[in-house]
Amino acid sequence: MIDSQIPVIQDKEHDKEKELEMLKGLKTVGEITAPNPRMTCRNVNVYYSGVQAIFGVSLDIAGNEVIAMIGPSGCGKSTFLRCLNRMNDTIEGCRVEGEITLDSENIYGSKIDVVPLRAQVGIVFQKPNPFPKSIYENVAYGPKIHGLTQNKAELDEIVERSLIKAGLWGEVKDRMDKPGTGLSGGQQQRLCIARTIAVSPEVILMDEPCSALDPIATAKIEDLIDELREQYSIVIVTHSMQQASRVSQRTAYFHLGYLVEVGPTPQIFTKPRHRLTEDYITGRFG
Amino acid sequence: MNRVAVNETISVMKPKRAIETVSKGLRKRYRAERRFRMLGLAAVIASLLFLTIMFISIFGNGYTAFFQTYVKLNVYFDPETLREDTLARADYPGLVKKTMRAMFPEVQGRRDKRNLYKLVSSEAAFQLRAMVLRNPDIIGQEIPVWVPADDDIDMLMKGHIRRDVPESERRLNDKQLAWLDRLSADDRIQTRFNWTFIRSGDSREPELAGILGAAVGSFLTLLVTLLLSFPIGVAAAVYLEELAPKNRWTDLIEVNINNLAAVPSIVFGLLGLAVFLNFFGLPRSAPLVGGLVLTLMTFPTIIIASRAALQSVPPSIREAALGIGASKMQMIVHHVLPLALPGILTGTIIGMARALGETAPLLMIGMVAFIVDVPQGFNDPSTALPVQIFLWADSPERAFVEKTSAAIIVLLGFLITMNAAAVMLRKKYERRW
Ligand SMILES: Nc1ncnc2c1ncn2[C@@H]1O[C@H](COP(=O)(O)OP(=O)(O)OP(=O)(O)O)[C@@H](O)[C@H]1O
Ligand SMILES: [Mg+2]
């Protein structure tokens, strides 16, 4: 009984190596370019302490679109997402190769300062992480440090506008000085979204923003994403294929660090062209 | 093939058998838990017991030092001895003696007279002098004055010298006892709160020795320590934790900081002697040097505590700050440091409390000298509380025994205040996330 388990594990390892071998040189199926790209990624490789996690990914992110990233756990969705605003810089031993541009400027260029970059490419994390400060302070922090406002009235207005957009204003307008950490999980996540949009980024990265939320909060955030699309480009990582099909226009399927297939969302979910994509969305693994 | 293996595993593990095994082990588990709880409780009780014994013995020995026996003398400020032109240099000890003789006219013989004079402290003469200088109008009047009794009298009144032993084994002879009894009968003996102990520096006379010199010395020393070790410690911790690359050099630094924290404090004293006194020529016995030496000892502790506090700030807060475009410095100053502050402050106060109780390094830089004056600045010679305890514990007079315990009470008072401050700061700034 125990004996039979060892080959199982070995098999898996072997499988992964074999699969990586098979994937070598894989060319992404589908149209990676977009007509009016906000961001472009070309041949992106990411290494964690020398171990490669992303293999030659090329992808455009268009203006005013929501692009969903799906794939099995550990396939590199978060890693790729974090490349787009250089959050990977903060990880010890992480190295990024290739070219990523924002509005035709290489964000890994030597002239680029990460501070304004992150003001332009905002990020919402999987786990809500409000600052342990008041709700107001949470939203006002970004505009404050970037000097976006001249006076308190303007700041108040940005805070209110951001909270309204994030669909949280009604719930918190009477307790703006209460700590943001005292909100419910779903409210915290919307607070984090409000905090991100308060600095008016051009692109918003969302790493499984709804994974800790109930269906009602999830629906609220999905509605919000839909609205935000009018002004921003949104890259969303999700494990829910229903969510991907509800909110996104394009979908990218990642597998073991490779971008296997990308295309219009309806096509990916109804007529996937790559076998791996088909296996994943039909639930054969992952 | 994998599927098959998994199915097999499940079918072999019948749920009924599992729960039986669990129940069998349960009693044993609970017993182990009870045992562990008893052990813990016993440990807590034992430590509380020792603490209580220590407090009781120290307070029992020491509280009497906060009281002092006073004797009422009817002093005739004789215009004969107190000439206007030499008021400051007049023979005040003689005035005290004359007063005593007047109160006990029957005492004759040099020996007895000397014993009579020994009833009051030598402070009495200074007290009379101060009275006269403050108000020369009292010359020519007879005024009742309360003066401190000699330490032996004080000890007798507090019951530390026994009357029922043979005269030859007593520090006070039978005649002295008789005089005392007469003074008592005349309501001329009183026990009062000992302001001298709180308001003055050290003295050779136990009834005049006070704690203030040592307390101020400790305060100045700790102030130097705090002003140096807190910024150095926090800055070093922030640099190592947040800014420095993690490589072999920073590992080496970390190991050495831990080593530094473990070095016996006397070594820092020797270092201070060699560097601050002999090389830089700073003054001996000065709180400045004491503070420098204690800084060497304290800042590794603060670094270690601050690093632990910084590490405990969740990375999600850092990511949140960086994610909306805060610079690294903004992230640290606005978010990480405020969250780490309770831990940093606790570590600092614990380090300071340790520095407060430190004796050995101060001995090496001369803060062990007999110093009467209360220090006025960082370069004045001074002692510190633990050193004062050491000095008094070493004195032969019986009266210094209670002073020693009283000094320990004062030191413990400072320590408890500091630790309470640490707890309160932690409570105040504690945030949940
Ligand atoms: N900080 C890190 N250090 C080393 N390896 C990492 C690190 N973060 C991720 N990896 C590795 O990189 C690969 C991709 O991880 P990533 O977190 O991007 O996956 P993911 O697609 O987001 O998975 P999930 O859906 O579970 O969030 C994984 O093999 C993971 O082990
Ligand atoms: Mg992820």
PDB file of N, CA and C in Angstrom, chain A residues 1 4-5 8 11 82 85 87 90 92 115 118-119 121-123 125 129-133 141-142 145-146 181 195-196 199, chain B residues 1-2 5 8-9 12-13 245-246 316-327 330-331 334-335 338-339 431-433:
ATOM      1  N   MET A   1       0.842  -1.200   0.000  1.00  0.00           N
ATOM      2  CA  MET A   1       0.000   0.000   0.000  1.00  0.00           C
ATOM      3  C   MET A   1       0.874   1.245   0.000  1.00  0.00           C
ATOM      4  N   SER A   4       3.102   1.410  -3.217  1.00  0.00           N
ATOM      5  CA  SER A   4       2.472   1.873  -4.455  1.00  0.00           C
ATOM      6  C   SER A   4       2.410   3.391  -4.519  1.00  0.00           C
ATOM      7  N   GLN A   5       2.623   4.055  -3.331  1.00  0.00           N
ATOM      8  CA  GLN A   5       2.535   5.526  -3.370  1.00  0.00           C
ATOM      9  C   GLN A   5       3.801   6.166  -3.927  1.00  0.00           C
ATOM     10  N   VAL A   8       3.871   6.787  -7.506  1.00  0.00           N
ATOM     11  CA  VAL A   8       2.918   7.827  -7.905  1.00  0.00           C
ATOM     12  C   VAL A   8       3.625   9.172  -7.932  1.00  0.00           C
ATOM     13  N   ASP A  11       6.199   9.377 -10.535  1.00  0.00           N
ATOM     14  CA  ASP A  11       5.539   9.531 -11.818  1.00  0.00           C
ATOM     15  C   ASP A  11       5.233  10.990 -12.082  1.00  0.00           C
ATOM     16  N   ARG A  82       2.938  39.977 -11.823  1.00  0.00           N
ATOM     17  CA  ARG A  82       3.795  40.848 -11.013  1.00  0.00           C
ATOM     18  C   ARG A  82       4.944  41.445 -11.823  1.00  0.00           C
ATOM     19  N   ASN A  85       4.171  45.313 -13.194  1.00  0.00           N
ATOM     20  CA  ASN A  85       4.496  46.563 -12.506  1.00  0.00           C
ATOM     21  C   ASN A  85       5.743  46.400 -11.630  1.00  0.00           C
ATOM     22  N   MET A  87       6.600  44.324  -9.416  1.00  0.00           N
ATOM     23  CA  MET A  87       6.512  43.906  -8.017  1.00  0.00           C
ATOM     24  C   MET A  87       7.518  42.778  -7.753  1.00  0.00           C
ATOM     25  N   THR A  90      10.773  43.101  -5.696  1.00  0.00           N
ATOM     26  CA  THR A  90      10.864  43.014  -4.238  1.00  0.00           C
ATOM     27  C   THR A  90      11.195  41.599  -3.765  1.00  0.00           C
ATOM     28  N   GLU A  92      13.493  38.487  -3.419  1.00  0.00           N
ATOM     29  CA  GLU A  92      14.921  38.148  -3.433  1.00  0.00           C
ATOM     30  C   GLU A  92      15.170  37.039  -4.462  1.00  0.00           C
ATOM     31  N   VAL A 115       8.638  53.863  -8.958  1.00  0.00           N
ATOM     32  CA  VAL A 115       7.589  54.554  -8.199  1.00  0.00           C
ATOM     33  C   VAL A 115       6.487  55.083  -9.117  1.00  0.00           C
ATOM     34  N   ARG A 118       4.512  52.162 -10.779  1.00  0.00           N
ATOM     35  CA  ARG A 118       3.477  51.503  -9.977  1.00  0.00           C
ATOM     36  C   ARG A 118       2.277  52.414  -9.754  1.00  0.00           C
ATOM     37  N   ALA A 119       2.500  53.725  -9.915  1.00  0.00           N
ATOM     38  CA  ALA A 119       1.341  54.612  -9.869  1.00  0.00           C
ATOM     39  C   ALA A 119       0.511  54.445 -11.136  1.00  0.00           C
ATOM     40  N   VAL A 121       0.566  51.522 -13.091  1.00  0.00           N
ATOM     41  CA  VAL A 121       0.084  50.143 -13.165  1.00  0.00           C
ATOM     42  C   VAL A 121      -0.208  49.688 -11.735  1.00  0.00           C
ATOM     43  N   GLY A 122      -1.452  49.816 -11.344  1.00  0.00           N
ATOM     44  CA  GLY A 122      -1.827  49.462  -9.973  1.00  0.00           C
ATOM     45  C   GLY A 122      -2.059  47.976  -9.822  1.00  0.00           C
ATOM     46  N   ILE A 123      -2.034  47.499  -8.582  1.00  0.00           N
ATOM     47  CA  ILE A 123      -2.215  46.071  -8.370  1.00  0.00           C
ATOM     48  C   ILE A 123      -3.141  45.830  -7.188  1.00  0.00           C
ATOM     49  N   PHE A 125      -4.238  42.686  -4.691  1.00  0.00           N
ATOM     50  CA  PHE A 125      -3.723  41.360  -4.356  1.00  0.00           C
ATOM     51  C   PHE A 125      -4.850  40.388  -4.040  1.00  0.00           C
ATOM     52  N   ASN A 129      -5.437  43.500   1.653  1.00  0.00           N
ATOM     53  CA  ASN A 129      -4.393  43.967   2.575  1.00  0.00           C
ATOM     54  C   ASN A 129      -4.495  45.466   2.835  1.00  0.00           C
ATOM     55  N   PRO A 130      -5.626  45.899   3.437  1.00  0.00           N
ATOM     56  CA  PRO A 130      -5.709  47.319   3.771  1.00  0.00           C
ATOM     57  C   PRO A 130      -4.651  47.670   4.816  1.00  0.00           C
ATOM     58  N   PHE A 131      -4.242  48.946   4.806  1.00  0.00           N
ATOM     59  CA  PHE A 131      -3.332  49.397   5.858  1.00  0.00           C
ATOM     60  C   PHE A 131      -4.086  49.423   7.183  1.00  0.00           C
ATOM     61  N   PRO A 132      -3.415  49.165   8.278  1.00  0.00           N
ATOM     62  CA  PRO A 132      -4.102  49.275   9.572  1.00  0.00           C
ATOM     63  C   PRO A 132      -4.300  50.736   9.966  1.00  0.00           C
ATOM     64  N   LYS A 133      -4.948  51.472   9.076  1.00  0.00           N
ATOM     65  CA  LYS A 133      -5.259  52.879   9.332  1.00  0.00           C
ATOM     66  C   LYS A 133      -6.730  53.086   9.012  1.00  0.00           C
ATOM     67  N   TYR A 141      -4.005  57.623   0.893  1.00  0.00           N
ATOM     68  CA  TYR A 141      -2.549  57.485   0.976  1.00  0.00           C
ATOM     69  C   TYR A 141      -1.853  57.662  -0.375  1.00  0.00           C
ATOM     70  N   GLY A 142      -2.371  56.961  -1.407  1.00  0.00           N
ATOM     71  CA  GLY A 142      -1.750  57.042  -2.729  1.00  0.00           C
ATOM     72  C   GLY A 142      -1.701  58.461  -3.264  1.00  0.00           C
ATOM     73  N   ILE A 145       0.913  60.599  -1.318  1.00  0.00           N
ATOM     74  CA  ILE A 145       2.353  60.457  -1.551  1.00  0.00           C
ATOM     75  C   ILE A 145       2.729  60.883  -2.958  1.00  0.00           C
ATOM     76  N   HIS A 146       1.779  60.806  -3.901  1.00  0.00           N
ATOM     77  CA  HIS A 146       2.119  61.233  -5.251  1.00  0.00           C
ATOM     78  C   HIS A 146       1.832  62.715  -5.462  1.00  0.00           C
ATOM     79  N   THR A 181      -9.121  47.805   8.574  1.00  0.00           N
ATOM     80  CA  THR A 181      -9.010  46.383   8.891  1.00  0.00           C
ATOM     81  C   THR A 181     -10.253  45.877   9.607  1.00  0.00           C
ATOM     82  N   ARG A 195      -8.421  52.005  -3.170  1.00  0.00           N
ATOM     83  CA  ARG A 195      -7.088  52.551  -2.908  1.00  0.00           C
ATOM     84  C   ARG A 195      -6.261  52.559  -4.192  1.00  0.00           C
ATOM     85  N   THR A 196      -6.435  51.490  -4.984  1.00  0.00           N
ATOM     86  CA  THR A 196      -5.669  51.410  -6.221  1.00  0.00           C
ATOM     87  C   THR A 196      -6.155  52.427  -7.246  1.00  0.00           C
ATOM     88  N   VAL A 199      -5.258  56.518  -7.312  1.00  0.00           N
ATOM     89  CA  VAL A 199      -4.115  57.171  -7.945  1.00  0.00           C
ATOM     90  C   VAL A 199      -4.267  57.198  -9.469  1.00  0.00           C
TER      91      VAL A 199
ATOM     92  N   MET B   1      -3.643   3.982 -13.520  1.00  0.00           N
ATOM     93  CA  MET B   1      -2.871   3.201 -12.557  1.00  0.00           C
ATOM     94  C   MET B   1      -2.782   3.922 -11.212  1.00  0.00           C
ATOM     95  N   ASN B   2      -2.605   5.246 -11.281  1.00  0.00           N
ATOM     96  CA  ASN B   2      -2.581   6.046 -10.053  1.00  0.00           C
ATOM     97  C   ASN B   2      -3.905   5.947  -9.315  1.00  0.00           C
ATOM     98  N   ALA B   5      -4.278   2.925  -7.180  1.00  0.00           N
ATOM     99  CA  ALA B   5      -3.529   2.977  -5.921  1.00  0.00           C
ATOM    100  C   ALA B   5      -4.298   3.776  -4.879  1.00  0.00           C
ATOM    101  N   GLU B   8      -7.292   1.892  -3.496  1.00  0.00           N
ATOM    102  CA  GLU B   8      -6.848   0.850  -2.578  1.00  0.00           C
ATOM    103  C   GLU B   8      -6.630   1.427  -1.176  1.00  0.00           C
ATOM    104  N   THR B   9      -5.915   2.543  -1.153  1.00  0.00           N
ATOM    105  CA  THR B   9      -5.596   3.183   0.129  1.00  0.00           C
ATOM    106  C   THR B   9      -6.868   3.478   0.897  1.00  0.00           C
ATOM    107  N   VAL B  12      -8.640   0.295   2.323  1.00  0.00           N
ATOM    108  CA  VAL B  12      -7.954  -0.354   3.434  1.00  0.00           C
ATOM    109  C   VAL B  12      -8.261   0.370   4.736  1.00  0.00           C
ATOM    110  N   MET B  13      -8.326   1.727   4.682  1.00  0.00           N
ATOM    111  CA  MET B  13      -8.559   2.503   5.906  1.00  0.00           C
ATOM    112  C   MET B  13     -10.033   2.501   6.249  1.00  0.00           C
ATOM    113  N   PRO B 245      21.244  44.139   1.117  1.00  0.00           N
ATOM    114  CA  PRO B 245      21.075  42.891   0.381  1.00  0.00           C
ATOM    115  C   PRO B 245      21.387  41.731   1.320  1.00  0.00           C
ATOM    116  N   LYS B 246      20.699  40.617   1.082  1.00  0.00           N
ATOM    117  CA  LYS B 246      20.988  39.456   1.933  1.00  0.00           C
ATOM    118  C   LYS B 246      22.159  38.694   1.307  1.00  0.00           C
ATOM    119  N   SER B 316       2.370  41.551   3.442  1.00  0.00           N
ATOM    120  CA  SER B 316       1.274  42.085   2.633  1.00  0.00           C
ATOM    121  C   SER B 316       1.175  43.609   2.791  1.00  0.00           C
ATOM    122  N   ILE B 317       1.551  44.127   3.977  1.00  0.00           N
ATOM    123  CA  ILE B 317       1.510  45.575   4.186  1.00  0.00           C
ATOM    124  C   ILE B 317       2.579  46.250   3.319  1.00  0.00           C
ATOM    125  N   ARG B 318       3.753  45.599   3.277  1.00  0.00           N
ATOM    126  CA  ARG B 318       4.817  46.163   2.429  1.00  0.00           C
ATOM    127  C   ARG B 318       4.376  46.159   0.971  1.00  0.00           C
ATOM    128  N   GLU B 319       3.797  45.026   0.529  1.00  0.00           N
ATOM    129  CA  GLU B 319       3.359  44.924  -0.862  1.00  0.00           C
ATOM    130  C   GLU B 319       2.303  45.971  -1.162  1.00  0.00           C
ATOM    131  N   ALA B 320       1.378  46.170  -0.187  1.00  0.00           N
ATOM    132  CA  ALA B 320       0.320  47.147  -0.407  1.00  0.00           C
ATOM    133  C   ALA B 320       0.916  48.534  -0.636  1.00  0.00           C
ATOM    134  N   ALA B 321       1.892  48.886   0.189  1.00  0.00           N
ATOM    135  CA  ALA B 321       2.490  50.215   0.060  1.00  0.00           C
ATOM    136  C   ALA B 321       3.251  50.333  -1.252  1.00  0.00           C
ATOM    137  N   LEU B 322       4.088  49.337  -1.539  1.00  0.00           N
ATOM    138  CA  LEU B 322       4.860  49.391  -2.785  1.00  0.00           C
ATOM    139  C   LEU B 322       3.930  49.362  -3.989  1.00  0.00           C
ATOM    140  N   GLY B 323       2.849  48.586  -3.876  1.00  0.00           N
ATOM    141  CA  GLY B 323       1.942  48.387  -4.997  1.00  0.00           C
ATOM    142  C   GLY B 323       1.254  49.661  -5.448  1.00  0.00           C
ATOM    143  N   ILE B 324       1.073  50.629  -4.559  1.00  0.00           N
ATOM    144  CA  ILE B 324       0.489  51.885  -5.046  1.00  0.00           C
ATOM    145  C   ILE B 324       1.555  52.949  -5.224  1.00  0.00           C
ATOM    146  N   GLY B 325       2.808  52.519  -5.284  1.00  0.00           N
ATOM    147  CA  GLY B 325       3.847  53.451  -5.704  1.00  0.00           C
ATOM    148  C   GLY B 325       4.539  54.184  -4.584  1.00  0.00           C
ATOM    149  N   ALA B 326       4.510  53.636  -3.377  1.00  0.00           N
ATOM    150  CA  ALA B 326       5.322  54.243  -2.322  1.00  0.00           C
ATOM    151  C   ALA B 326       6.774  53.850  -2.564  1.00  0.00           C
ATOM    152  N   SER B 327       7.688  54.771  -2.265  1.00  0.00           N
ATOM    153  CA  SER B 327       9.094  54.401  -2.361  1.00  0.00           C
ATOM    154  C   SER B 327       9.434  53.557  -1.149  1.00  0.00           C
ATOM    155  N   GLN B 330       9.306  55.521   1.984  1.00  0.00           N
ATOM    156  CA  GLN B 330       7.937  55.828   2.411  1.00  0.00           C
ATOM    157  C   GLN B 330       7.277  54.604   3.021  1.00  0.00           C
ATOM    158  N   MET B 331       7.527  53.456   2.392  1.00  0.00           N
ATOM    159  CA  MET B 331       6.969  52.218   2.922  1.00  0.00           C
ATOM    160  C   MET B 331       7.447  52.006   4.360  1.00  0.00           C
ATOM    161  N   HIS B 334       6.165  55.184   6.711  1.00  0.00           N
ATOM    162  CA  HIS B 334       4.721  55.330   6.898  1.00  0.00           C
ATOM    163  C   HIS B 334       4.061  54.075   7.443  1.00  0.00           C
ATOM    164  N   HIS B 335       4.582  52.921   7.078  1.00  0.00           N
ATOM    165  CA  HIS B 335       3.831  51.705   7.396  1.00  0.00           C
ATOM    166  C   HIS B 335       4.581  50.725   8.279  1.00  0.00           C
ATOM    167  N   PRO B 338       5.775  52.273  12.026  1.00  0.00           N
ATOM    168  CA  PRO B 338       4.691  52.414  13.004  1.00  0.00           C
ATOM    169  C   PRO B 338       4.192  51.068  13.522  1.00  0.00           C
ATOM    170  N   LEU B 339       4.136  50.071  12.626  1.00  0.00           N
ATOM    171  CA  LEU B 339       3.652  48.772  13.072  1.00  0.00           C
ATOM    172  C   LEU B 339       4.686  48.062  13.942  1.00  0.00           C
ATOM    173  N   ARG B 431      -1.774  46.953  17.178  1.00  0.00           N
ATOM    174  CA  ARG B 431      -2.815  46.993  16.164  1.00  0.00           C
ATOM    175  C   ARG B 431      -3.021  45.594  15.632  1.00  0.00           C
ATOM    176  N   ARG B 432      -4.237  45.337  15.275  1.00  0.00           N
ATOM    177  CA  ARG B 432      -4.487  44.045  14.651  1.00  0.00           C
ATOM    178  C   ARG B 432      -4.627  44.239  13.154  1.00  0.00           C
ATOM    179  N   TRP B 433      -4.218  43.246  12.384  1.00  0.00           N
ATOM    180  CA  TRP B 433      -4.435  43.338  10.948  1.00  0.00           C
ATOM    181  C   TRP B 433      -4.826  41.996  10.405  1.00  0.00           C
TER     182      TRP B 433
END
